[in-house]
Tab-separated table of C-alpha atoms and ligand atoms in Angstrom:
chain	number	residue	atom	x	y	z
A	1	UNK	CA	-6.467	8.517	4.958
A	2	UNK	CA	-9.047	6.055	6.142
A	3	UNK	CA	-10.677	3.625	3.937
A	4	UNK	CA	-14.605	4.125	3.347
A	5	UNK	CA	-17.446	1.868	4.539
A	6	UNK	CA	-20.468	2.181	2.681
A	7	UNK	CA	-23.841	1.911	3.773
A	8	UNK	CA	-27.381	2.853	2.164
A	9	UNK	CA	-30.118	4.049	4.764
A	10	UNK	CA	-33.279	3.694	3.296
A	11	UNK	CA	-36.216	5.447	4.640
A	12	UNK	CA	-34.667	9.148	5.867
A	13	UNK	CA	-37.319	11.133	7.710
A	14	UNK	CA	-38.033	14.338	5.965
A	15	UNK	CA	-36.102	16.764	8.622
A	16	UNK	CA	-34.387	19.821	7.637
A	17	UNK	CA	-31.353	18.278	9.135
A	18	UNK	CA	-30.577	15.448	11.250
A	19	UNK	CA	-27.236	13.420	13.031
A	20	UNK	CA	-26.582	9.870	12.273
A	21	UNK	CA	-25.104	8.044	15.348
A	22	UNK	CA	-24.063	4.338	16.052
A	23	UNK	CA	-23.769	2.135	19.074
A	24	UNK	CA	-20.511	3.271	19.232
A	25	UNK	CA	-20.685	7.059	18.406
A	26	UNK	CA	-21.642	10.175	16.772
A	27	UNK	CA	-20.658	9.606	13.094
A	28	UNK	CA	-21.360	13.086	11.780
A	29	UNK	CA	-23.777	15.682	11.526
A	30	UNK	CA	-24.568	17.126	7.983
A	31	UNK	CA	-24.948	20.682	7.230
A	32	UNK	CA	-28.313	21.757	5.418
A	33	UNK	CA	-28.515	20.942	2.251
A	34	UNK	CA	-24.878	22.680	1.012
A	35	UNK	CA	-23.050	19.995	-0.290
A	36	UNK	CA	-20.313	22.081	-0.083
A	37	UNK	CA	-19.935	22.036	3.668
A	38	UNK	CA	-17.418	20.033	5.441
A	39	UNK	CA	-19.372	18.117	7.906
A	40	UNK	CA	-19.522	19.287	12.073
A	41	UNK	CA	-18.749	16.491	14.642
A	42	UNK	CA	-20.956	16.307	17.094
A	43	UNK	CA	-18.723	14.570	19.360
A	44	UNK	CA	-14.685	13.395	18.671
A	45	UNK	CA	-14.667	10.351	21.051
A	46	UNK	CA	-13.568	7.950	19.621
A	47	UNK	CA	-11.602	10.001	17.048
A	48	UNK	CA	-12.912	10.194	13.850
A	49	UNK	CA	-10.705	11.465	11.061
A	50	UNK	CA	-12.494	14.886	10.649
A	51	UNK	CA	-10.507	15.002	7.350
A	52	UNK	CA	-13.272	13.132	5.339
A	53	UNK	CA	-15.763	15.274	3.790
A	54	UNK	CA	-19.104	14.100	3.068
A	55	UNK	CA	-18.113	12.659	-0.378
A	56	UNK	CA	-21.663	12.318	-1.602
A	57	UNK	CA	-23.416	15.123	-1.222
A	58	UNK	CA	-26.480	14.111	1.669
A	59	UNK	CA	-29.723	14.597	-0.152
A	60	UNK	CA	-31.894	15.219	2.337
A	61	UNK	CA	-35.941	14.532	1.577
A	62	UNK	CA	-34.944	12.065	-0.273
A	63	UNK	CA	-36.039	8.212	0.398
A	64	UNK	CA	-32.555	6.851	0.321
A	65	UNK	CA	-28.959	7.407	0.557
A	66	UNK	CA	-25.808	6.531	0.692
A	67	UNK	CA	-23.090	8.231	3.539
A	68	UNK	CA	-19.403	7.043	3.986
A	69	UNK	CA	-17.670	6.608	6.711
A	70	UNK	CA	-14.256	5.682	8.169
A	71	UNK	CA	-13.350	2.001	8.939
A	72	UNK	CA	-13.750	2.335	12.551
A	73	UNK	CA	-17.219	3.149	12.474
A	74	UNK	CA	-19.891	1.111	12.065
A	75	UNK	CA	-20.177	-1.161	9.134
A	76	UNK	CA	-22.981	-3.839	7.970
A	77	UNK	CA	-25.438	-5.300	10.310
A	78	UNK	CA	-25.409	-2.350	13.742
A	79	UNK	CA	-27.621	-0.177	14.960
A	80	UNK	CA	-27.921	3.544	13.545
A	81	UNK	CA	-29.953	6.036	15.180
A	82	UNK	CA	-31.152	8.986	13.036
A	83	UNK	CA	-32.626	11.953	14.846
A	84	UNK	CA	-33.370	15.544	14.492
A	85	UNK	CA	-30.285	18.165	15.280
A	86	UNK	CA	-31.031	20.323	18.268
A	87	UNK	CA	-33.527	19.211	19.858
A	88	UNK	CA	-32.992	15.358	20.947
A	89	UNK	CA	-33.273	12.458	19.311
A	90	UNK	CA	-37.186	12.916	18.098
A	91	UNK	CA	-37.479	10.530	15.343
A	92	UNK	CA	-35.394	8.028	16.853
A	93	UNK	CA	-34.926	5.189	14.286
A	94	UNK	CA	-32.705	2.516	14.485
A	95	UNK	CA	-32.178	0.393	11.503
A	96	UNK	CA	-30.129	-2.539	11.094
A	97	UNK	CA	-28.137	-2.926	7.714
A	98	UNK	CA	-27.804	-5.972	5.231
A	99	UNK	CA	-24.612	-7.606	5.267
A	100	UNK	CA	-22.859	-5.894	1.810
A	101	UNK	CA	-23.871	-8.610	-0.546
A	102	UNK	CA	-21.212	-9.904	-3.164
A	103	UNK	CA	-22.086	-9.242	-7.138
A	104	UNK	CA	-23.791	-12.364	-8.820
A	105	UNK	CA	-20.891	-13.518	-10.565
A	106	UNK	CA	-18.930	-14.064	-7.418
A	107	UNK	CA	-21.198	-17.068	-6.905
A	108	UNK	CA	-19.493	-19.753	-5.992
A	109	UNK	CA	-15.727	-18.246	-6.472
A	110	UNK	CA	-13.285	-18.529	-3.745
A	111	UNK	CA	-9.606	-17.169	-3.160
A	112	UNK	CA	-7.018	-19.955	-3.684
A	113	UNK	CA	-3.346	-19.789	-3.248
A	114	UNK	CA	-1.025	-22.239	-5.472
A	115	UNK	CA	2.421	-23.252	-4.792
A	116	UNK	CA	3.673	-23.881	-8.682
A	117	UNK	CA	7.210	-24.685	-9.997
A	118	UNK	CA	7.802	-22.425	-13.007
A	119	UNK	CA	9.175	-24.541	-15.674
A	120	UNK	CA	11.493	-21.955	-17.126
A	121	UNK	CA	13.311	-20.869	-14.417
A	122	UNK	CA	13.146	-24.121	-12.019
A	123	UNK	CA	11.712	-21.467	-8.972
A	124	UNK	CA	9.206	-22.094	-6.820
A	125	UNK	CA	6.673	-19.442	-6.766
A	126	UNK	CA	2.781	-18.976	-4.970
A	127	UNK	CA	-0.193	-17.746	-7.334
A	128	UNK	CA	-2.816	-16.215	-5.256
A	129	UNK	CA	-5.697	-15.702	-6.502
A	130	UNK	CA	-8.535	-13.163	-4.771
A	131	UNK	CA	-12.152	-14.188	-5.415
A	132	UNK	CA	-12.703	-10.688	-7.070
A	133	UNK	CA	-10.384	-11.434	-9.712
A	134	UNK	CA	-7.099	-9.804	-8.102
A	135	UNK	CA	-4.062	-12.038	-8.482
A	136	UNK	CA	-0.364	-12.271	-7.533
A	137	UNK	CA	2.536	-14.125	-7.727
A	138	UNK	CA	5.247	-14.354	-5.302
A	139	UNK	CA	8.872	-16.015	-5.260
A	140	UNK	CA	10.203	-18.105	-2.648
A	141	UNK	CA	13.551	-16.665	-4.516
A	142	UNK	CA	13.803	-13.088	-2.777
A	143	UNK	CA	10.805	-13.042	-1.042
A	144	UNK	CA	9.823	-11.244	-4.137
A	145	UNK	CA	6.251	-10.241	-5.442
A	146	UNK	CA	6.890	-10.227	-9.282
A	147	UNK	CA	3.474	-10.368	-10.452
A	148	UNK	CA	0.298	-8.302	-9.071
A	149	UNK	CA	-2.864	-7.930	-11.508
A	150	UNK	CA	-6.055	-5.980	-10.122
A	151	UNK	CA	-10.055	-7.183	-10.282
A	152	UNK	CA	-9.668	-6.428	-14.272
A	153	UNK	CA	-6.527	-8.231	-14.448
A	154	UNK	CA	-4.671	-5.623	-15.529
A	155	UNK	CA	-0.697	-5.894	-14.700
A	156	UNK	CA	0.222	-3.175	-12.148
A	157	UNK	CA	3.838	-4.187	-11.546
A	158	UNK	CA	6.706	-3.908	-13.729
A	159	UNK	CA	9.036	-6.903	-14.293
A	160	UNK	CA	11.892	-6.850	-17.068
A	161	UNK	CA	11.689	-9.083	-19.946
A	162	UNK	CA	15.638	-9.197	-19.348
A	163	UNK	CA	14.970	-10.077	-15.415
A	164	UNK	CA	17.355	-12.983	-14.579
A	165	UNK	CA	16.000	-15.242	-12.389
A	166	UNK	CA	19.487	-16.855	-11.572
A	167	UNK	CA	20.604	-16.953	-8.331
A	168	UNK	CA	23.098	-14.177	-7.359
A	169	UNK	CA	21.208	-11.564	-9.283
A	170	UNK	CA	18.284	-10.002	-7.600
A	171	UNK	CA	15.140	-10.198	-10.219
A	172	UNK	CA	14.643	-6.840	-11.873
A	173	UNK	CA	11.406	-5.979	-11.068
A	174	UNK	CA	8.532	-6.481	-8.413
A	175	UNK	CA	8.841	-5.253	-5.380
A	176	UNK	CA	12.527	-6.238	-3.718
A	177	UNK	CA	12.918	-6.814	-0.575
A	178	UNK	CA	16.004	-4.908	0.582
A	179	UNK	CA	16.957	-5.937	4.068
A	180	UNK	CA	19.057	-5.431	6.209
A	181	UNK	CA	20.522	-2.621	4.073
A	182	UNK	CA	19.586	-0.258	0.981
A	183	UNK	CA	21.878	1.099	-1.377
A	184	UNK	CA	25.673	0.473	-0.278
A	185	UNK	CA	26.024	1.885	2.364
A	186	UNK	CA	26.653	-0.960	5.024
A	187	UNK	CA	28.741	-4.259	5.610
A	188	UNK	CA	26.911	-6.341	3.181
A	189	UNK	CA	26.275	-6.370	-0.790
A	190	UNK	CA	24.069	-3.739	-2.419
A	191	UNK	CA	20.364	-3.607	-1.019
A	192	UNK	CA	20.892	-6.511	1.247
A	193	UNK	CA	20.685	-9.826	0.503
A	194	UNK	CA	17.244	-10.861	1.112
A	195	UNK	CA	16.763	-10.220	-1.888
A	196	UNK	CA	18.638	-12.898	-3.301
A	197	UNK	CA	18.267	-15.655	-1.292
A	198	UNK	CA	15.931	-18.501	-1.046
A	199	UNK	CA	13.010	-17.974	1.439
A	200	UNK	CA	10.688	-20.462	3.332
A	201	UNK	CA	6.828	-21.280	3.967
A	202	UNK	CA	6.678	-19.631	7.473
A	203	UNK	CA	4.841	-22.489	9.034
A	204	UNK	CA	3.676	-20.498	12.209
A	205	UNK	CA	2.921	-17.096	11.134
A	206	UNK	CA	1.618	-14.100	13.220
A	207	UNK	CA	-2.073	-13.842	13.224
A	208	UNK	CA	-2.601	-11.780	10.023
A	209	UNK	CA	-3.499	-8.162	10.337
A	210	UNK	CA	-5.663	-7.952	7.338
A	211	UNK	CA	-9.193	-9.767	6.477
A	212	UNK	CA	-7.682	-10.631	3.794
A	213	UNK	CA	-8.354	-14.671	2.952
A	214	UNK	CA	-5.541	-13.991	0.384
A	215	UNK	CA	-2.272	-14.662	1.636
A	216	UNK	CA	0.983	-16.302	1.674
A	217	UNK	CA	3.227	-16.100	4.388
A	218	UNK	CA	7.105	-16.633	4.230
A	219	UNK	CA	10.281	-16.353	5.946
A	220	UNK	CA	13.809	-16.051	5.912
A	221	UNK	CA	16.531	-16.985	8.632
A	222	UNK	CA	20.412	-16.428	8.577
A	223	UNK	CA	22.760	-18.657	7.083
A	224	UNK	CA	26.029	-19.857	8.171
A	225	UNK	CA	27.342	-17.491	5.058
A	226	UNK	CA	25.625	-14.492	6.038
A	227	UNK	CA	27.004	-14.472	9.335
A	228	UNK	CA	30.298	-14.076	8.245
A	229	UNK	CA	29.530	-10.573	7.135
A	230	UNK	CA	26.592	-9.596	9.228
A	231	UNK	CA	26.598	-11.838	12.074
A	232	UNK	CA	23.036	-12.269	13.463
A	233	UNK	CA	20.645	-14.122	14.362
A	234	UNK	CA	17.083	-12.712	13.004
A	235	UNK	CA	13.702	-13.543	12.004
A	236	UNK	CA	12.779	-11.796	8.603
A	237	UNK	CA	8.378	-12.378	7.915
A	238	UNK	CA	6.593	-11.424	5.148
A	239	UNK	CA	3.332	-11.090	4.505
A	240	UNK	CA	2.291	-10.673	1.418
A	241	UNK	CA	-2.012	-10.132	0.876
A	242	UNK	CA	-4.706	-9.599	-1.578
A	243	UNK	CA	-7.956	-7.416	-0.512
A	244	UNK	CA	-11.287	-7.787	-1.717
A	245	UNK	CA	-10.595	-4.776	-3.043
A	246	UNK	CA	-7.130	-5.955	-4.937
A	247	UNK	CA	-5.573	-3.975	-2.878
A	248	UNK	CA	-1.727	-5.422	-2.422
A	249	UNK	CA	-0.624	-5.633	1.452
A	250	UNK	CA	3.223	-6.262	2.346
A	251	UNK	CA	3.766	-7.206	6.088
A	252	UNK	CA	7.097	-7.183	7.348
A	253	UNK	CA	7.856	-8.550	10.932
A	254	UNK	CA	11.892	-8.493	11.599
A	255	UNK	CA	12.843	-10.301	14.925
A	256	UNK	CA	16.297	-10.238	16.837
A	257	UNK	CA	17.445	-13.718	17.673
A	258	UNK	CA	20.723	-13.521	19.008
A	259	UNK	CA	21.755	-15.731	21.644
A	260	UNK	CA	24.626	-13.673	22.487
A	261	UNK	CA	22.664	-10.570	23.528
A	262	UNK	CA	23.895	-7.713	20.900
A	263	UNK	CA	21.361	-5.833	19.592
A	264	UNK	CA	21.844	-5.192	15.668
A	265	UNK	CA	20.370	-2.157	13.357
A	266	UNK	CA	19.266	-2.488	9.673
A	267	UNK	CA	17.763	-0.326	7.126
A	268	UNK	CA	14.508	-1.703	5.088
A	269	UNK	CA	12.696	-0.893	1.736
A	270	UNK	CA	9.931	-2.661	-0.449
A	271	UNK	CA	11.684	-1.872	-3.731
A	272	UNK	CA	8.476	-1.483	-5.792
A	273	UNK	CA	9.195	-1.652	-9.521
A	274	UNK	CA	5.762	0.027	-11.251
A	275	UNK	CA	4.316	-0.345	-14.313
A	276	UNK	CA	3.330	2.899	-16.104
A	277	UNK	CA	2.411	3.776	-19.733
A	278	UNK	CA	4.943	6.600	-20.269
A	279	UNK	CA	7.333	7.854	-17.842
A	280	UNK	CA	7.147	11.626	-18.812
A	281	UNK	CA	3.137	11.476	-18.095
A	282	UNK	CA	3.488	10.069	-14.444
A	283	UNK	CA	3.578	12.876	-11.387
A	284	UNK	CA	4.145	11.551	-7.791
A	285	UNK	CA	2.094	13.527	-5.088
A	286	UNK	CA	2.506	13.945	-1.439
A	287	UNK	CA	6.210	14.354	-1.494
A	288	UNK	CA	6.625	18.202	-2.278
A	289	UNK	CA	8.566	20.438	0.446
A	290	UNK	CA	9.946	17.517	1.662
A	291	UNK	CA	13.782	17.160	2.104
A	292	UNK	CA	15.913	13.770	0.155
A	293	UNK	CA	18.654	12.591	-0.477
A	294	UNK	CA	19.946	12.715	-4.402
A	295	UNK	CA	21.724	9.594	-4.925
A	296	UNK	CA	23.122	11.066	-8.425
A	297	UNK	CA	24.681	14.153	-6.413
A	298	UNK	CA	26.654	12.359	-3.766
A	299	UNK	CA	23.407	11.775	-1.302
A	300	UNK	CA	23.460	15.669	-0.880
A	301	UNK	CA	20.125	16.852	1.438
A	302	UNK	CA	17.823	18.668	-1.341
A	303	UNK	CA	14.426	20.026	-1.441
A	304	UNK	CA	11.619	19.195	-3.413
A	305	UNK	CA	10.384	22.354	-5.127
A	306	UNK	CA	7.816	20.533	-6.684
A	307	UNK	CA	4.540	20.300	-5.760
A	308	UNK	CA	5.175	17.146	-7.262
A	309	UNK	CA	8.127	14.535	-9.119
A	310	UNK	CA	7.874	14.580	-12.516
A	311	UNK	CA	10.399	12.505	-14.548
A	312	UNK	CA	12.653	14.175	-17.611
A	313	UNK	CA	16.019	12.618	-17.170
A	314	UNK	CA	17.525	9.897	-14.387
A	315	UNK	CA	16.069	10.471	-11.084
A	316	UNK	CA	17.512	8.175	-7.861
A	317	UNK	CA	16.184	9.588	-4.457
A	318	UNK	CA	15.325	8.959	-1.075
A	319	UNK	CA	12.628	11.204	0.443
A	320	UNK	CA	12.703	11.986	4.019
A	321	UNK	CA	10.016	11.778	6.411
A	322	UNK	CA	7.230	11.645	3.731
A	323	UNK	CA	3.491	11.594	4.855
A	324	UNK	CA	1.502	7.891	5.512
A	325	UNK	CA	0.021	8.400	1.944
A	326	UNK	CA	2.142	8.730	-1.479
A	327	UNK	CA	0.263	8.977	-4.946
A	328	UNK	CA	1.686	8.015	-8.172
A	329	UNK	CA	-0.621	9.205	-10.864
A	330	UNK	CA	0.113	7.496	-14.390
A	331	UNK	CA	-2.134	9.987	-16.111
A	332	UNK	CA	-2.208	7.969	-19.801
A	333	UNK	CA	-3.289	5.189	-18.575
A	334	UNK	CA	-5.938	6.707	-16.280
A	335	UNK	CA	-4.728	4.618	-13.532
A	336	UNK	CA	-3.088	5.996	-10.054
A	337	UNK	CA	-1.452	3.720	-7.582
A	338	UNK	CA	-2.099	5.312	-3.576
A	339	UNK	CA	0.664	3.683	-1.625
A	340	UNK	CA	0.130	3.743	2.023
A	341	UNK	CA	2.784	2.856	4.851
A	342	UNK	CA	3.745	2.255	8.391
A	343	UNK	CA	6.707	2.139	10.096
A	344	UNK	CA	8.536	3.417	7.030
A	345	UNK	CA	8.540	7.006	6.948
A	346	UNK	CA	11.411	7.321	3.717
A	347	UNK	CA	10.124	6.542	0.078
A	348	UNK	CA	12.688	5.612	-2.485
A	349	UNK	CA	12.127	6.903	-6.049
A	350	UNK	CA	14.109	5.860	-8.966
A	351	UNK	CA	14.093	5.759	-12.630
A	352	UNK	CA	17.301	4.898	-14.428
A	353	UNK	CA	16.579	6.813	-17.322
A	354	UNK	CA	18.449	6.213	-21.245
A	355	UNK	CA	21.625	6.221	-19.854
A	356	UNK	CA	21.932	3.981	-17.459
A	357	UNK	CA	18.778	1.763	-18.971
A	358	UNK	CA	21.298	0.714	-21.343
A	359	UNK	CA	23.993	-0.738	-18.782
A	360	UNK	CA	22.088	-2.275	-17.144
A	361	UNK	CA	22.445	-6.380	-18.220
A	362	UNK	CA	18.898	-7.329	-16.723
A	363	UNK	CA	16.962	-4.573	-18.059
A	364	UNK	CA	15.486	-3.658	-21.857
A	365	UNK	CA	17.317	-0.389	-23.213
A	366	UNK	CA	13.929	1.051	-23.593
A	367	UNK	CA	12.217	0.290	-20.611
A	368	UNK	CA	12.449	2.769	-18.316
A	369	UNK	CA	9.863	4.437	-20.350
A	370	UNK	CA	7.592	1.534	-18.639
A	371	UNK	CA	8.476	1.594	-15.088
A	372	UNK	CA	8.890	3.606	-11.761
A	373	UNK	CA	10.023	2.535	-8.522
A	374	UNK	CA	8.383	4.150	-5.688
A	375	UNK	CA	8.697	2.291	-2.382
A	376	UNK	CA	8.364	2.902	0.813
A	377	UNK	CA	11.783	2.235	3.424
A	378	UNK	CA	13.150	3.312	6.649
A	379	UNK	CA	16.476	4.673	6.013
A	380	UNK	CA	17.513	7.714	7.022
A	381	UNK	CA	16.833	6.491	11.171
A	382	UNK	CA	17.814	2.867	11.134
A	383	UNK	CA	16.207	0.533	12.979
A	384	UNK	CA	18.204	-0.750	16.432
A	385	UNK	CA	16.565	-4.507	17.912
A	386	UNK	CA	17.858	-5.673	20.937
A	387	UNK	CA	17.088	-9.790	21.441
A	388	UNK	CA	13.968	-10.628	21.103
A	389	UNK	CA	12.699	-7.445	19.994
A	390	UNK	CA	10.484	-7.403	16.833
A	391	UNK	CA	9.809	-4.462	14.491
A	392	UNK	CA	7.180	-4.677	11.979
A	393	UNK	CA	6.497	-2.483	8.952
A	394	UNK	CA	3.684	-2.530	6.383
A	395	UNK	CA	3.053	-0.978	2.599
A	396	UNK	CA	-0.408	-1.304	1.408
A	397	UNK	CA	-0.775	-0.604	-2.589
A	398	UNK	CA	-4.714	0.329	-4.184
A	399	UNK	CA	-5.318	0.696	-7.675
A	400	UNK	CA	-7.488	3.228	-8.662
A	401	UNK	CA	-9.006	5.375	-10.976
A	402	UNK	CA	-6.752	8.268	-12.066
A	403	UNK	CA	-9.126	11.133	-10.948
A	404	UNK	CA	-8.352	10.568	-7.980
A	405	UNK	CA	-5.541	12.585	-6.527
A	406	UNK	CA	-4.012	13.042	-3.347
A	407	UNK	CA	-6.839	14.027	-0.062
A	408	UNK	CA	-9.293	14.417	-2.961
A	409	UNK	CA	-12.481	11.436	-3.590
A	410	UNK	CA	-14.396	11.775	-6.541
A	411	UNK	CA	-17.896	10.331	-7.398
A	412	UNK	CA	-16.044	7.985	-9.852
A	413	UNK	CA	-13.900	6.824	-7.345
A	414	UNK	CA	-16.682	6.033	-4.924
A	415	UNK	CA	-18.822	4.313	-7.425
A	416	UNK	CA	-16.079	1.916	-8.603
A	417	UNK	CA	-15.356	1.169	-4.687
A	418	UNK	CA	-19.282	0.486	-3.814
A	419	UNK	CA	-19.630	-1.952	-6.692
A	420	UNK	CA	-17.202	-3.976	-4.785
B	1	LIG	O1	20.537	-2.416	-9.683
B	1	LIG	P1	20.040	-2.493	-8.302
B	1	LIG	O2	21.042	-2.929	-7.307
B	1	LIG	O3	18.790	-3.339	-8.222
B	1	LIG	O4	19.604	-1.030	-7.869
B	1	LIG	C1	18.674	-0.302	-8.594
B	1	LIG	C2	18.538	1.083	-7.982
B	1	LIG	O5	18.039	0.937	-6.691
B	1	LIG	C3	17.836	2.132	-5.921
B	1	LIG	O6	16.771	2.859	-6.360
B	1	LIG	C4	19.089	2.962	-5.871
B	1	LIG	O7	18.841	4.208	-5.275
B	1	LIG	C5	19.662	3.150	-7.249
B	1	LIG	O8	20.882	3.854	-7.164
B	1	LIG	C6	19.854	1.830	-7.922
B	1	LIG	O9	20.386	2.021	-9.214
């Protein structure tokens, strides 16, 4: 699912109907007056996802308006032309839109990112700070992302109060980075170490994919130890971004560096620990029908049934194959969390339930009433780099309001994106 430009055309003609075009194409043609009706395209080049419906209802006759439209076409400041369906372009108007301006109080506020030693655990870790209020915190430790608050500052990631910070153990919460292996199943220690070692500043990073004026970017390299158990050479980026939006973006590059020629295969997740209000209120959409892999019965290929994961007792799987789009709707605290991906076609979903709560050193007895891990991975095909070869991957999380549920907008929604 595309994100949504907004625009407001002021001035509509009063025409029965009318098309809306831009420099670069036909954005969509509005049926008459039904809201109801999915939109016709007047032409498909360049592709437009014909998936969104006209979210706000056009009201013709009316002096303004507000349309939507997907990312690729036009945004602030291009030329529209409005005309008359059927019979040309009559009332050709071409109007050239206002730059989206930012609210008042964002006068003066810029993004900032802060390299700070925590006191308490001796770690180095970056604050970033969005100018819309979003904020995050990530660990040079792990590579991890422990912190991640949205424009209302409101905590969206779980971390343990029990989380050790101490070097073996992986800090319980966050979003893990579990490279070049998850689970056990491989030559190295459970989920990989990258987790648990000490990352770097990547001094020349990629040119970053997002707009994003939010970011940190680190790295992590193999060490003379590592190579004694998985001997290669490898680049290992991460990107870690804050949108305007306070959206949370995770870029992954992973580069083969060996001198020697072998290629080498790994498997990849972003371990994302949730925070939710109470477990047995939160449903997970867009996985139903879809085969995984139940950790608790031996890995054994299942179905979901569902038409979607609810949580009652331990649940430890690894869906196959799942769409671009998974939504995890925490429906107590009126929040959902749409996690998008690319490159990683498995999600891993976990709660450890009473049970296993309880043995668990690093983690409160109780809280697995607070948490759910839903991440996205590629593990079922593993990914094979020859030398220099470079695979990237990507998992973008938005907060937002829990009405919304999976291919559905509502007017909420849509409001609470336009005000920023
Ligand atoms: O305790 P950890 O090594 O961090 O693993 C925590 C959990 O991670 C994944 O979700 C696995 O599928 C689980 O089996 C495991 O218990």
């Amino acid at each position: 699912m595309p994100e949504f430009n907004f625009i407001t055309i002021s001035d509509l003609p009063s025409i029965e109907s009318f098309y809306l075009s831009s420099q670069a194409s036909t954005v969509c043609e509005p049926e008459r007056r039904d809201p109801s009706h999915e939109p016709a395209w007047l032409d498909s080049t360049p592709p437009i996802n014909k998936k969104v419906p006209p979210i706000i209802p056009l009201p013709l006759f009316q002096p303004q308006c507000s349309l939507h439209f997907p990312p690729r076409s036009p945004g602030p400041n291009r030329h529209f032309l409005l005309g008359d369906h059927g019979r040309g372009v009559r009332r050709r108007a071409i109007q050239r839109l206002p730059p989206r301006a930012d609210p008042p109080w964002m006068a003066g506020r810029a993004s900032s990112v802060e390299r700070v030693k925590e006191r308490a655990t001796g770690l180095d870790k970056f604050v970033l700070r969005e100018a819309r209020g979003s904020s995050a915190e990530v660990y040079l430790y792990g590579g991890q992302v422990t912190s991640w608050k949205n424009n209302s500052g409101e905590q969206q990631l779980f971390l343990s109060k029990k989380a050790s910070f101490k070097p073996p153990k992986a800090i319980r919460g966050g979003i893990q980075i579990c490279f070049p292996q998850l689970g056990n199943h491989g030559v190295v220690e459970q989920h990989g170490f990258a987790r648990n070692r000490l990352w770097s500043v990547d001094e020349s990073p990629p040119l970053p994919d997002t707009t994003s004026d939010c970011h940190i970017d680190l790295i992590l390299k193999q060490s003379e130890e590592d190579m004694k158990t998985w001997p290669h050479s490898y680049e290992l980026r991460l990107q870690v971004a804050l949108s305007p939006r306070g959206d949370l973006i995770l870029t992954s590059r992973i580069k083969n560096k060996n001198a020697d020629g072998k290629p080498f295969q790994f498997t990849f997740a972003y371990h994302t620990y949730f925070s939710v209000s109470d477990i047995s209120e939160v449903r997970v959409e867009g996985l139903d029908t879809l085969d995984y892999h139940d950790n608790l019965q031996s890995k054994i290929r299942c179905t979901e049934q569902g038409d979607a994961v609810v949580f009652e007792s331990e649940v430890d799987r690894i869906y196959l194959s799942a769409p671009p789009k998974i939504v995890t709707i925490d429906h107590e605290k009126k929040r959902t969390f749409v996690l998008r991906k690319k490159e990683l076609p498995d999600v891993v979903v976990w709660n450890p339930w009473d049970r296993k709560a309880k043995a668990m050193p690093d983690f409160g007895a109780e809280e697995y009433k607070c948490m759910l891990c839903v991440g996205a991975a590629r593990i079922e095909k593993p990914i094979t780099l020859r030398p220099g070869e470079e695979w990237q991957g990507r998992q973008e999380i938005s907060p937002v309001p829990s009405s919304y549920s999976s291919g559905l907008l509502d007017p909420e929604m849509i409001q609470q994106m336009q005000r920023i």
